[in-house]
CSV table of C-alpha atoms in Angstrom, one decimal:
chain,number,residue,atom,x,y,z
O,11,MET,CA,-6.4,-19.1,23.4
O,12,THR,CA,-9.0,-17.2,25.5
O,13,GLY,CA,-7.0,-14.3,26.9
O,14,SER,CA,-8.1,-12.2,29.9
O,15,VAL,CA,-10.0,-8.9,30.3
O,16,GLU,CA,-7.9,-6.1,31.6
O,17,ARG,CA,-9.8,-3.4,33.6
O,18,GLU,CA,-7.7,-0.3,34.4
O,19,VAL,CA,-7.9,3.4,34.9
O,20,LYS,CA,-5.1,5.7,33.9
O,21,PHE,CA,-4.3,9.0,35.6
O,22,GLY,CA,-1.8,11.7,34.7
O,23,GLY,CA,1.1,12.1,37.1
O,24,PRO,CA,1.8,15.8,37.4
O,25,PRO,CA,5.1,17.3,38.6
O,26,GLY,CA,5.5,16.8,42.4
O,27,PHE,CA,2.8,14.1,42.6
O,28,GLU,CA,3.4,11.7,45.5
O,29,MET,CA,1.6,8.4,45.9
O,30,PRO,CA,-0.8,8.5,48.8
O,31,GLU,CA,-1.1,5.9,51.5
O,32,LEU,CA,-3.5,3.3,50.1
O,33,SER,CA,-3.6,0.8,53.0
O,34,GLY,CA,-7.1,1.1,54.5
O,35,VAL,CA,-8.6,2.7,51.4
O,36,LEU,CA,-11.3,0.2,52.1
O,37,PRO,CA,-11.7,-1.9,55.3
O,38,GLY,CA,-9.3,-4.9,55.2
O,39,VAL,CA,-7.3,-3.6,52.2
O,40,SER,CA,-3.5,-3.3,52.5
O,41,ALA,CA,-0.9,-1.9,50.1
O,42,VAL,CA,2.2,-3.9,49.7
O,43,PRO,CA,5.3,-2.6,47.7
O,44,LEU,CA,6.4,-4.8,44.8
O,45,PRO,CA,9.9,-4.8,43.2
O,46,ARG,CA,10.5,-2.0,40.7
O,47,LEU,CA,10.6,-2.9,37.0
O,48,ASP,CA,12.5,-1.3,34.1
O,49,LEU,CA,10.3,-2.1,31.1
O,50,ASP,CA,11.3,-1.9,27.4
O,51,ALA,CA,8.4,-2.2,25.0
O,52,THR,CA,8.4,-2.0,21.2
O,53,TYR,CA,5.0,-1.4,19.6
O,54,TYR,CA,4.0,-2.7,16.2
O,55,ASP,CA,1.4,-1.3,13.9
O,56,THR,CA,0.8,-0.4,10.2
O,57,ALA,CA,2.6,2.7,9.0
O,58,ASP,CA,-0.6,4.6,9.1
O,59,LEU,CA,-1.4,3.3,12.7
O,60,ARG,CA,-4.5,1.3,11.8
O,61,LEU,CA,-4.3,-0.7,15.1
O,62,VAL,CA,-3.9,2.1,17.6
O,63,ARG,CA,-6.5,4.3,15.9
O,64,SER,CA,-8.9,1.4,16.4
O,65,GLY,CA,-8.1,0.9,20.1
O,66,VAL,CA,-5.8,-2.1,19.4
O,67,SER,CA,-2.2,-2.4,20.7
O,68,LEU,CA,0.5,-4.9,19.9
O,69,ARG,CA,3.9,-4.9,21.6
O,70,ARG,CA,7.0,-7.0,22.5
O,71,ARG,CA,8.2,-6.2,26.0
O,72,THR,CA,11.1,-7.1,28.2
O,73,GLY,CA,11.8,-6.4,31.9
O,74,ASP,CA,9.1,-8.4,33.6
O,75,GLY,CA,10.0,-12.0,33.2
O,76,PRO,CA,10.6,-13.7,29.8
O,77,PRO,CA,10.3,-11.5,26.6
O,78,THR,CA,6.5,-11.4,25.9
O,79,TRP,CA,4.4,-10.4,23.0
O,80,THR,CA,1.1,-8.8,24.2
O,81,LEU,CA,-2.0,-8.1,22.1
O,82,LYS,CA,-4.8,-5.9,23.5
O,83,LEU,CA,-8.1,-5.7,21.8
O,84,PRO,CA,-11.1,-3.4,22.7
O,85,ALA,CA,-13.5,-5.2,25.1
O,86,GLY,CA,-16.0,-2.5,26.1
O,87,ALA,CA,-17.4,0.9,25.4
O,88,SER,CA,-15.0,3.8,25.8
O,89,THR,CA,-15.3,5.2,29.4
O,90,THR,CA,-12.9,6.3,32.0
O,91,VAL,CA,-12.3,2.6,32.7
O,92,LEU,CA,-10.2,1.1,30.0
O,93,GLN,CA,-11.4,-2.5,29.2
O,94,ARG,CA,-9.3,-4.6,26.9
O,95,ARG,CA,-9.0,-8.2,26.1
O,96,GLU,CA,-5.4,-9.2,26.6
O,97,PHE,CA,-3.4,-12.1,25.1
O,98,ASP,CA,0.3,-13.0,25.9
O,99,ILE,CA,2.8,-15.1,24.1
O,100,GLU,CA,6.2,-15.6,25.7
O,101,SER,CA,8.9,-15.7,22.9
O,102,ASP,CA,12.5,-14.7,22.3
O,103,SER,CA,11.6,-14.1,18.6
O,104,LEU,CA,11.6,-10.6,17.2
O,105,GLU,CA,9.0,-11.6,14.6
O,106,VAL,CA,5.3,-10.9,15.3
O,107,PRO,CA,3.6,-14.3,16.2
O,108,GLU,CA,1.5,-15.7,13.4
O,109,LEU,CA,-1.5,-16.0,15.8
O,110,PHE,CA,-1.4,-12.2,16.5
O,111,ILE,CA,-0.9,-11.4,12.8
O,112,GLY,CA,-4.2,-13.3,12.2
O,113,LEU,CA,-6.0,-11.7,15.1
O,114,VAL,CA,-5.3,-8.1,13.8
O,115,ALA,CA,-5.7,-8.9,10.1
O,116,GLY,CA,-9.2,-7.3,10.0
O,117,TRP,CA,-7.6,-4.0,11.0
O,118,ALA,CA,-4.3,-4.2,9.2
O,119,ARG,CA,-5.6,-5.9,6.1
O,120,LEU,CA,-2.9,-5.7,3.3
O,121,GLU,CA,-0.6,-3.4,5.2
O,122,PRO,CA,2.5,-5.0,6.9
O,123,LEU,CA,3.1,-4.7,10.7
O,124,VAL,CA,6.2,-2.7,11.5
O,125,ALA,CA,7.9,-1.4,14.7
O,126,VAL,CA,6.5,2.2,15.2
O,127,ILE,CA,7.8,3.3,18.6
O,128,ASP,CA,9.8,2.2,21.6
O,129,ILE,CA,8.5,3.0,25.1
O,130,LEU,CA,10.7,2.7,28.2
O,131,SER,CA,9.0,2.7,31.6
O,132,ARG,CA,10.5,2.8,35.1
O,133,ARG,CA,7.6,1.3,37.1
O,134,GLU,CA,7.1,1.6,40.9
O,135,ARG,CA,4.4,-0.8,42.0
O,136,LEU,CA,2.0,-1.4,44.8
O,137,ALA,CA,-0.2,-4.5,45.3
O,138,LEU,CA,-3.5,-4.1,47.0
O,139,ILE,CA,-4.5,-7.2,48.9
O,140,ASP,CA,-7.3,-8.2,51.2
O,141,GLY,CA,-7.0,-9.7,54.7
O,142,ALA,CA,-6.6,-13.2,53.2
O,143,GLY,CA,-3.7,-12.1,51.0
O,144,VAL,CA,-5.8,-12.2,47.8
O,145,ASP,CA,-4.6,-9.7,45.1
O,146,LEU,CA,-7.3,-7.2,44.4
O,147,ALA,CA,-5.5,-4.6,42.3
O,148,GLU,CA,-2.1,-3.2,41.3
O,149,VAL,CA,-1.2,0.5,41.3
O,150,ASP,CA,1.7,1.4,39.0
O,151,ASP,CA,3.6,4.7,38.9
O,152,ASP,CA,5.3,4.8,35.5
O,153,ARG,CA,7.9,7.3,34.4
O,154,VAL,CA,7.8,6.9,30.7
O,155,THR,CA,10.4,7.7,28.0
O,156,VAL,CA,9.3,7.7,24.4
O,157,VAL,CA,12.1,6.8,21.9
O,158,GLU,CA,11.8,7.4,18.1
O,159,GLY,CA,14.7,6.7,15.8
O,160,GLY,CA,17.0,6.1,18.8
O,161,VAL,CA,16.3,9.6,20.2
O,162,THR,CA,14.2,10.6,23.2
O,163,ALA,CA,11.1,12.2,21.8
O,164,ALA,CA,9.0,12.7,24.9
O,165,THR,CA,8.7,11.9,28.6
O,166,PHE,CA,5.6,11.7,30.8
O,167,ARG,CA,4.4,10.2,34.0
O,168,GLU,CA,1.4,7.9,34.3
O,169,ILE,CA,-0.4,6.3,37.2
O,170,GLU,CA,-2.2,3.0,36.4
O,171,LEU,CA,-4.8,1.3,38.6
O,172,GLU,CA,-5.6,-2.2,37.3
O,173,LEU,CA,-8.1,-4.5,39.0
O,174,THR,CA,-7.6,-8.3,39.2
O,175,ASP,CA,-10.5,-10.7,38.8
O,176,SER,CA,-11.1,-10.3,42.5
O,177,GLY,CA,-11.1,-6.5,42.5
O,178,THR,CA,-14.4,-4.6,42.7
O,179,ASP,CA,-15.8,-1.4,41.3
O,180,GLU,CA,-16.0,-0.2,44.9
O,181,LEU,CA,-12.3,-0.6,45.3
O,182,LEU,CA,-11.7,1.1,41.9
O,183,ASP,CA,-13.8,4.1,43.0
O,184,ALA,CA,-12.1,4.4,46.4
O,185,VAL,CA,-8.6,4.3,45.1
O,186,SER,CA,-9.4,6.7,42.2
O,187,ALA,CA,-10.9,9.2,44.7
O,188,ARG,CA,-7.8,9.0,46.9
O,189,LEU,CA,-5.4,9.5,43.9
O,190,LEU,CA,-7.4,12.5,42.6
O,191,ALA,CA,-7.5,14.0,46.1
O,192,VAL,CA,-3.7,14.3,46.2
O,193,GLY,CA,-3.4,15.8,42.7
O,194,ALA,CA,-3.5,12.9,40.1
O,195,GLY,CA,-4.7,14.0,36.7
O,196,ALA,CA,-8.3,13.2,35.6
O,197,PRO,CA,-8.9,9.6,34.5
O,198,ASP,CA,-8.0,9.2,30.8
O,199,PRO,CA,-8.8,6.1,28.8
O,200,MET,CA,-6.0,6.9,26.3
O,201,SER,CA,-3.6,4.0,26.0
O,202,LYS,CA,0.1,4.6,26.7
O,203,VAL,CA,1.1,3.9,23.1
O,204,ALA,CA,-1.6,6.4,21.8
O,205,ARG,CA,-0.3,9.0,24.1
O,206,ALA,CA,3.3,8.4,23.1
O,207,LEU,CA,2.5,8.5,19.4
O,208,GLY,CA,0.6,11.8,19.7
O,209,PRO,CA,-1.8,13.3,17.2
O,210,ARG,CA,-1.3,10.7,14.5
O,211,ALA,CA,-2.7,8.0,16.9
O,212,LEU,CA,-5.7,10.2,17.6
O,213,ALA,CA,-6.8,10.6,14.0
O,214,PRO,CA,-10.2,8.9,13.4
O,215,SER,CA,-10.1,5.4,12.0
O,216,VAL,CA,-11.7,4.7,8.6
O,217,PHE,CA,-14.7,3.4,10.4
O,218,GLU,CA,-15.4,6.7,12.2
O,219,GLY,CA,-17.5,9.5,10.7
O,220,PRO,CA,-20.4,11.8,11.3
O,221,VAL,CA,-23.9,10.5,11.9
O,222,PRO,CA,-26.0,11.6,8.9
O,223,ARG,CA,-28.3,14.6,9.5
O,224,ARG,CA,-32.0,14.5,8.4
O,225,ASP,CA,-31.0,16.6,5.4
O,226,ALA,CA,-28.1,14.3,4.4
O,227,SER,CA,-27.5,13.2,0.9
O,228,ILE,CA,-27.9,9.5,-0.1
O,229,ALA,CA,-24.1,9.4,-0.5
O,230,GLU,CA,-23.6,10.4,3.1
O,231,VAL,CA,-26.3,8.0,4.4
O,232,MET,CA,-24.9,5.1,2.3
O,233,SER,CA,-21.3,5.9,3.5
O,234,ALA,CA,-22.4,5.8,7.2
O,235,GLY,CA,-24.3,2.6,6.7
O,236,LEU,CA,-21.4,0.9,4.9
O,237,ARG,CA,-18.9,2.1,7.5
O,238,SER,CA,-21.0,0.6,10.3
O,239,ALA,CA,-21.4,-2.7,8.4
O,240,VAL,CA,-17.7,-3.1,7.4
O,241,SER,CA,-16.7,-2.2,10.9
O,242,ASP,CA,-18.9,-5.0,12.2
O,243,ILE,CA,-17.1,-7.5,10.0
O,244,VAL,CA,-13.6,-6.2,11.0
O,245,VAL,CA,-14.2,-6.1,14.8
O,246,ASN,CA,-15.8,-9.6,14.7
O,247,ASP,CA,-13.0,-11.1,12.6
O,248,HIS,CA,-10.9,-12.0,15.7
O,249,VAL,CA,-14.0,-13.3,17.5
O,250,ILE,CA,-14.6,-15.8,14.7
O,251,ARG,CA,-10.9,-16.9,14.7
O,252,LEU,CA,-10.9,-17.4,18.5
O,253,ASP,CA,-14.2,-19.3,18.2
O,254,ASP,CA,-15.4,-18.4,21.7
O,255,ASP,CA,-18.6,-16.6,20.9
O,256,PRO,CA,-20.9,-17.7,18.1
O,257,MET,CA,-22.5,-14.3,18.0
O,258,GLY,CA,-19.3,-12.9,16.4
O,259,LEU,CA,-20.0,-14.9,13.3
O,260,HIS,CA,-23.7,-13.9,13.4
O,261,ARG,CA,-22.9,-10.2,13.6
O,262,ALA,CA,-20.3,-10.4,10.8
O,263,ARG,CA,-22.7,-12.4,8.6
O,264,TRP,CA,-25.5,-9.9,9.1
O,265,ALA,CA,-23.2,-7.0,8.3
O,266,LEU,CA,-22.2,-8.7,5.1
O,267,ARG,CA,-25.9,-9.2,4.3
O,268,ARG,CA,-26.6,-5.5,4.9
O,269,ILE,CA,-23.9,-4.4,2.5
O,270,ARG,CA,-25.1,-6.8,-0.2
O,271,ALA,CA,-28.7,-5.7,0.3
O,272,ASP,CA,-28.0,-2.0,0.3
O,273,LEU,CA,-25.8,-2.1,-2.7
O,274,LYS,CA,-28.6,-4.0,-4.5
O,275,THR,CA,-31.3,-1.5,-3.3
O,276,PHE,CA,-29.5,1.8,-3.8
O,277,THR,CA,-27.0,1.2,-6.6
O,278,ARG,CA,-29.2,-0.9,-8.9
O,279,HIS,CA,-28.7,1.5,-11.8
O,280,PHE,CA,-24.9,1.1,-11.6
O,281,ASP,CA,-23.3,-0.9,-14.4
O,282,ASP,CA,-19.9,-1.2,-12.9
O,283,ALA,CA,-17.6,-4.1,-13.4
O,284,TYR,CA,-15.9,-3.3,-10.1
O,285,LEU,CA,-19.1,-3.5,-8.1
O,286,ASP,CA,-20.0,-6.8,-10.0
O,287,HIS,CA,-16.7,-8.2,-8.8
O,288,LEU,CA,-17.3,-7.0,-5.3
O,289,ARG,CA,-20.7,-8.6,-5.3
O,290,THR,CA,-19.2,-11.9,-6.4
O,291,GLU,CA,-16.6,-11.8,-3.6
O,292,MET,CA,-19.2,-11.0,-1.0
O,293,ARG,CA,-21.4,-13.9,-2.2
O,294,TRP,CA,-18.4,-16.2,-1.8
O,295,LEU,CA,-17.7,-15.0,1.8
O,296,SER,CA,-21.4,-15.1,2.7
O,297,GLU,CA,-21.6,-18.7,1.6
O,298,GLU,CA,-18.6,-19.6,3.7
O,299,PHE,CA,-20.0,-17.8,6.7
O,300,GLY,CA,-23.4,-19.4,6.1
O,301,THR,CA,-22.1,-23.0,6.2
O,302,LEU,CA,-20.6,-22.3,9.7
O,303,ARG,CA,-23.6,-20.5,10.9
O,304,ARG,CA,-25.9,-23.4,9.9
O,305,ALA,CA,-23.5,-25.7,11.7
O,306,ASP,CA,-23.7,-23.5,14.9
O,307,VAL,CA,-27.5,-23.5,14.7
O,308,LEU,CA,-27.6,-27.3,14.2
O,309,VAL,CA,-25.5,-27.9,17.3
O,310,GLU,CA,-27.7,-25.5,19.3
O,311,SER,CA,-30.8,-27.3,18.2
O,312,VAL,CA,-29.6,-30.8,19.0
O,313,GLU,CA,-28.1,-29.7,22.3
O,314,ARG,CA,-31.5,-28.3,23.3
O,315,ALA,CA,-32.9,-31.8,22.9
O,316,ILE,CA,-30.9,-33.0,25.9
O,317,ALA,CA,-33.2,-31.0,28.2
O,318,SER,CA,-36.3,-32.9,27.0
O,319,ALA,CA,-34.7,-36.3,26.5
O,320,ARG,CA,-35.7,-39.1,28.9
O,321,ASP,CA,-32.8,-40.5,31.0
O,322,ASN,CA,-32.4,-43.5,28.8
O,323,ASP,CA,-32.2,-41.4,25.7
O,324,VAL,CA,-29.4,-39.0,26.9
O,325,ALA,CA,-26.6,-41.2,25.6
O,326,ALA,CA,-28.3,-41.4,22.2
O,327,VAL,CA,-28.8,-37.7,22.1
O,328,GLN,CA,-25.2,-37.2,23.1
O,329,GLY,CA,-24.1,-39.3,20.2
O,330,LEU,CA,-26.0,-37.1,17.8
O,331,ILE,CA,-24.5,-34.0,19.4
O,332,ASP,CA,-21.0,-35.4,19.0
O,333,ARG,CA,-21.7,-35.9,15.3
O,334,ALA,CA,-23.0,-32.4,14.9
O,335,ARG,CA,-20.0,-30.9,16.8
O,336,ARG,CA,-17.6,-32.7,14.5
O,337,GLU,CA,-19.3,-31.3,11.4
O,338,ARG,CA,-19.2,-27.9,13.1
O,339,GLN,CA,-15.5,-28.2,13.7
O,340,ARG,CA,-14.9,-29.0,10.1
O,341,ALA,CA,-17.0,-25.9,9.1
O,342,HIS,CA,-15.0,-23.7,11.4
O,343,ALA,CA,-11.7,-25.0,10.1
O,344,SER,CA,-12.9,-24.1,6.6
O,345,VAL,CA,-13.7,-20.6,7.6
O,346,ILE,CA,-10.4,-20.1,9.3
O,347,GLU,CA,-8.7,-21.1,6.0
O,348,VAL,CA,-10.8,-18.5,4.3
O,349,LEU,CA,-9.9,-15.8,6.8
O,350,GLY,CA,-6.3,-16.5,6.3
O,351,SER,CA,-6.5,-16.1,2.5
O,352,THR,CA,-5.3,-13.1,0.5
O,353,ARG,CA,-8.7,-13.1,-1.2
O,354,TYR,CA,-10.5,-12.4,2.0
O,355,VAL,CA,-8.1,-9.6,3.1
O,356,ALA,CA,-8.4,-8.0,-0.4
O,357,LEU,CA,-12.2,-8.1,0.0
O,358,LEU,CA,-12.0,-6.3,3.3
O,359,ASP,CA,-9.8,-3.6,1.7
O,360,ALA,CA,-12.3,-3.3,-1.2
O,361,LEU,CA,-15.1,-2.9,1.2
O,362,VAL,CA,-13.3,-0.2,3.2
O,363,ALA,CA,-12.7,1.6,-0.1
O,364,ILE,CA,-16.4,1.9,-0.9
O,365,THR,CA,-17.2,3.5,2.5
O,366,ARG,CA,-16.1,6.9,1.2
O,367,PRO,CA,-19.1,9.1,0.3
O,368,THR,CA,-17.6,9.7,-3.2
O,369,ALA,CA,-16.8,6.1,-3.9
O,370,LEU,CA,-20.3,5.2,-5.2
O,371,PHE,CA,-21.8,8.6,-5.9
O,372,SER,CA,-19.6,11.1,-7.8
O,373,GLY,CA,-20.4,14.8,-7.6
O,374,THR,CA,-23.5,16.0,-5.8
O,375,SER,CA,-25.9,13.2,-4.9
O,376,ALA,CA,-29.7,13.6,-4.3
O,377,ALA,CA,-31.1,14.1,-0.8
O,378,ALA,CA,-31.7,10.8,1.1
O,379,VAL,CA,-35.1,11.9,2.1
O,380,GLU,CA,-36.1,11.8,-1.6
O,381,VAL,CA,-34.2,8.7,-2.7
O,382,ILE,CA,-35.0,6.3,0.2
O,383,PRO,CA,-38.8,6.2,0.0
O,384,SER,CA,-38.9,5.4,-3.7
O,385,ALA,CA,-36.2,2.7,-3.2
O,386,MET,CA,-38.2,1.3,-0.3
O,387,MET,CA,-41.3,1.1,-2.3
O,388,ARG,CA,-39.6,-0.9,-5.0
O,389,VAL,CA,-38.4,-3.5,-2.5
O,390,TRP,CA,-41.7,-3.4,-0.6
O,391,LYS,CA,-43.6,-4.3,-3.7
O,392,ARG,CA,-41.3,-7.2,-4.3
O,393,VAL,CA,-41.8,-8.4,-0.7
O,394,ARG,CA,-45.6,-8.2,-0.9
O,395,ALA,CA,-45.5,-10.0,-4.3
O,396,ALA,CA,-43.4,-12.8,-2.9
O,397,VAL,CA,-45.7,-13.2,0.1
O,398,ARG,CA,-48.8,-13.1,-2.1
O,399,ASP,CA,-47.3,-15.8,-4.3
O,400,LEU,CA,-46.7,-18.2,-1.4
O,401,SER,CA,-48.6,-21.5,-1.8
O,402,ASP,CA,-50.8,-22.9,1.0
O,403,GLU,CA,-47.9,-25.1,2.1
O,404,PRO,CA,-44.9,-23.0,1.0
O,405,SER,CA,-41.8,-24.7,0.0
O,406,GLU,CA,-38.4,-23.9,1.5
O,407,SER,CA,-37.3,-22.1,-1.7
O,408,GLU,CA,-40.5,-19.9,-1.5
O,409,ILE,CA,-39.7,-19.1,2.2
O,410,ARG,CA,-36.1,-18.2,1.3
O,411,GLN,CA,-37.3,-15.9,-1.5
O,412,VAL,CA,-39.6,-14.0,1.0
O,413,ARG,CA,-36.9,-13.9,3.7
O,414,GLY,CA,-34.4,-12.5,1.2
O,415,GLN,CA,-36.8,-9.7,0.3
O,416,ILE,CA,-37.5,-9.0,4.0
O,417,ILE,CA,-33.7,-8.8,4.6
O,418,ARG,CA,-33.5,-6.1,1.9
O,419,ILE,CA,-36.4,-4.1,3.3
O,420,ARG,CA,-35.0,-4.4,6.9
O,421,SER,CA,-31.5,-3.3,5.8
O,422,ALA,CA,-32.8,-0.3,3.8
O,423,THR,CA,-34.9,0.7,6.8
O,424,GLU,CA,-32.0,0.6,9.2
O,425,LEU,CA,-30.1,2.8,6.8
O,426,ALA,CA,-33.0,5.2,6.8
O,427,VAL,CA,-33.2,5.7,10.6
O,428,PRO,CA,-30.9,8.8,10.8
O,429,VAL,CA,-33.1,10.5,8.3
O,430,PHE,CA,-36.6,9.3,9.2
O,431,GLY,CA,-36.2,8.8,12.9
O,432,ALA,CA,-38.6,6.8,15.1
O,433,ALA,CA,-40.9,5.7,12.3
O,434,ALA,CA,-38.1,3.9,10.5
O,435,SER,CA,-36.6,2.6,13.7
O,436,ASP,CA,-40.0,1.0,14.7
O,437,PHE,CA,-40.4,-0.5,11.2
O,438,ALA,CA,-36.9,-1.9,11.4
O,439,ALA,CA,-37.8,-3.7,14.6
O,440,LEU,CA,-40.9,-5.2,13.0
O,441,THR,CA,-39.0,-6.4,9.9
O,442,ALA,CA,-36.3,-7.9,12.2
O,443,GLN,CA,-38.9,-9.9,13.9
O,444,ALA,CA,-40.4,-11.2,10.7
O,445,GLN,CA,-36.9,-12.1,9.5
O,446,HIS,CA,-36.2,-13.9,12.8
O,447,ASP,CA,-39.4,-15.9,12.6
O,448,LEU,CA,-38.7,-17.1,9.1
O,449,GLY,CA,-35.1,-17.9,10.1
O,450,ARG,CA,-36.3,-20.1,12.9
O,451,HIS,CA,-38.5,-21.9,10.5
O,452,LEU,CA,-35.7,-22.5,8.0
O,453,ASP,CA,-33.3,-23.5,10.9
O,454,ALA,CA,-35.8,-26.1,12.0
O,455,LEU,CA,-36.2,-27.5,8.5
O,456,ALA,CA,-32.4,-27.7,8.2
O,457,CYS,CA,-32.1,-29.6,11.5
O,458,GLU,CA,-34.9,-31.9,10.5
O,459,ARG,CA,-33.2,-32.6,7.2
O,460,TRP,CA,-29.9,-33.3,8.9
O,461,LEU,CA,-31.5,-35.7,11.4
O,462,ARG,CA,-33.3,-37.6,8.6
O,463,SER,CA,-30.1,-38.0,6.7
O,464,ARG,CA,-28.3,-39.5,9.7
O,465,VAL,CA,-31.0,-42.0,10.7
O,466,VAL,CA,-29.8,-44.7,8.3
O,467,SER,CA,-26.3,-44.7,9.8
O,468,LEU,CA,-27.4,-44.7,13.5
O,469,GLU,CA,-27.4,-47.7,15.9
O,470,GLY,CA,-29.1,-48.6,19.1
O,471,LEU,CA,-31.5,-46.0,20.5
O,472,GLU,CA,-30.1,-43.3,18.2
O,473,PRO,CA,-32.5,-43.9,15.3
O,474,PHE,CA,-35.5,-43.8,17.7
O,475,VAL,CA,-34.3,-40.6,19.4
O,476,ALA,CA,-33.5,-39.0,16.0
O,477,GLY,CA,-37.1,-39.8,14.9
O,478,GLN,CA,-38.4,-38.0,18.0
O,479,LEU,CA,-36.2,-35.0,17.3
O,480,VAL,CA,-37.4,-34.9,13.7
O,481,ALA,CA,-41.0,-34.7,15.0
O,482,ALA,CA,-40.0,-32.0,17.5
O,483,GLN,CA,-38.3,-29.9,14.7
O,484,SER,CA,-41.4,-30.2,12.6
O,485,VAL,CA,-43.4,-28.7,15.5
O,486,VAL,CA,-40.8,-25.9,15.8
O,487,SER,CA,-40.9,-25.1,12.1
O,488,ASP,CA,-44.7,-24.9,12.1
O,489,GLN,CA,-44.8,-22.7,15.2
O,490,ALA,CA,-42.2,-20.3,13.6
O,491,LEU,CA,-44.2,-20.1,10.4
O,492,ARG,CA,-47.4,-19.2,12.4
O,493,ALA,CA,-45.4,-16.6,14.4
O,494,TRP,CA,-44.3,-15.1,11.1
O,495,LEU,CA,-47.9,-14.7,10.0
O,496,ASP,CA,-48.4,-12.4,13.0
O,497,SER,CA,-45.1,-10.5,12.5
O,498,TRP,CA,-45.9,-10.1,8.8
O,499,ARG,CA,-49.3,-8.6,9.6
O,500,ALA,CA,-47.6,-6.1,11.9
O,501,CYS,CA,-45.2,-5.2,9.1
O,502,SER,CA,-48.0,-4.7,6.7
O,503,ASN,CA,-50.0,-2.4,8.9
O,504,ARG,CA,-50.7,0.9,7.1
O,505,SER,CA,-49.4,3.0,10.0
O,506,ALA,CA,-46.1,1.0,10.0
O,507,VAL,CA,-45.3,1.8,6.4
O,508,ALA,CA,-46.8,5.2,6.1
O,509,TRP,CA,-43.4,6.9,6.5
O,510,PHE,CA,-42.1,5.7,3.1
O,511,ARG,CA,-45.5,5.4,1.3
O,512,SER,CA,-46.6,9.0,1.8
């Protein structure tokens, strides 16, 4: 299921508002009336509205064809144009589809989904078409009745302008200007269900909070960093499930690494059984994510070989790609099983719980500007020692040790940015490059190892082609290691580290 991206602008419909003539709003555009609809939508959420507070909506609606369940997920930054990824399932069932339960699990976690409000809409519609009859947009005039407990709780009027895939920003701007000129309310990205639910729906989600000031405590800085990281896991949960963007897994995996690294760096003196359990659970999830990520990288590496393969080698390369893709499918199926487990959802709940400033630091905690430099120095010494201990031809385990320490220093640096500003931001970029270079080296080694292990079972040209690819990966790993030497020198520059060494 891929869904579609909804692009719409919502306007208030004040008393006395009349829809203007929209034919000719742009050359060649005509407005065509469509049949009126009487829509009845029941929205589902957790009791504390975790979905709508995160910009997610889930409803079952009748009145426009078969009964349809619709899930809308945020698909862009919050602006006057509301962009959401929309999924539809036609069903007579009153039970939330299992697929949708999974896609919102990151937000709902252990809380059940229940009906929270009914919204009735009498919808007058106009289609905007071009000279060839292609649909460009639809303009809806909704008179809305909000029903709670069988009683009318509120009424309002809303004008919606939704672009089709053929609609342009120019059309959106022109129609918006004409609606505003005749008295429509200012564009408002608030969803219909959020408006209907009122103040409860506007309360900040658990992932929202203040950006730490320069004089913030370490508890405040840690809380902000943890909120950001846990949010990255949650918002990429459905991306991993849908399997249509490998970067979703990459972002979630990096967020998990940040949490593990920062807990290790800034709570090292904690002797807490709860944190120990949390670390164990995060290690489990990280290993599951890692297996899939390595499979993704392997497929990408082998696919790149097609571009350099000779014509008579393409079939052999394709055979290797097919093998890599099958292994990747198995790895994704394993991760989907993990995401559907109670263990995973319980871990998400536990991670959300530690985002509160008081969760890790009771009472008054020290100023971050005092704590961060000393913590950074401890990790920095370990990084330098690990680099210093590298042999002339470092083993994979040695490289992993160095990279693990670089991950810790990078994560701590990113946490420090609100307090230390540009100096920390610049150093974070340097450590990110060093981490990336070592990652490329390790990825090439993994691909080389995979190819070597498959050679004995290959036939025809495949063993020869695999041998060529092994040699190519050896070159890539060497290049990445040489690049790391440069990026490490940049990290080690005195001016780069002065902000936490002074």
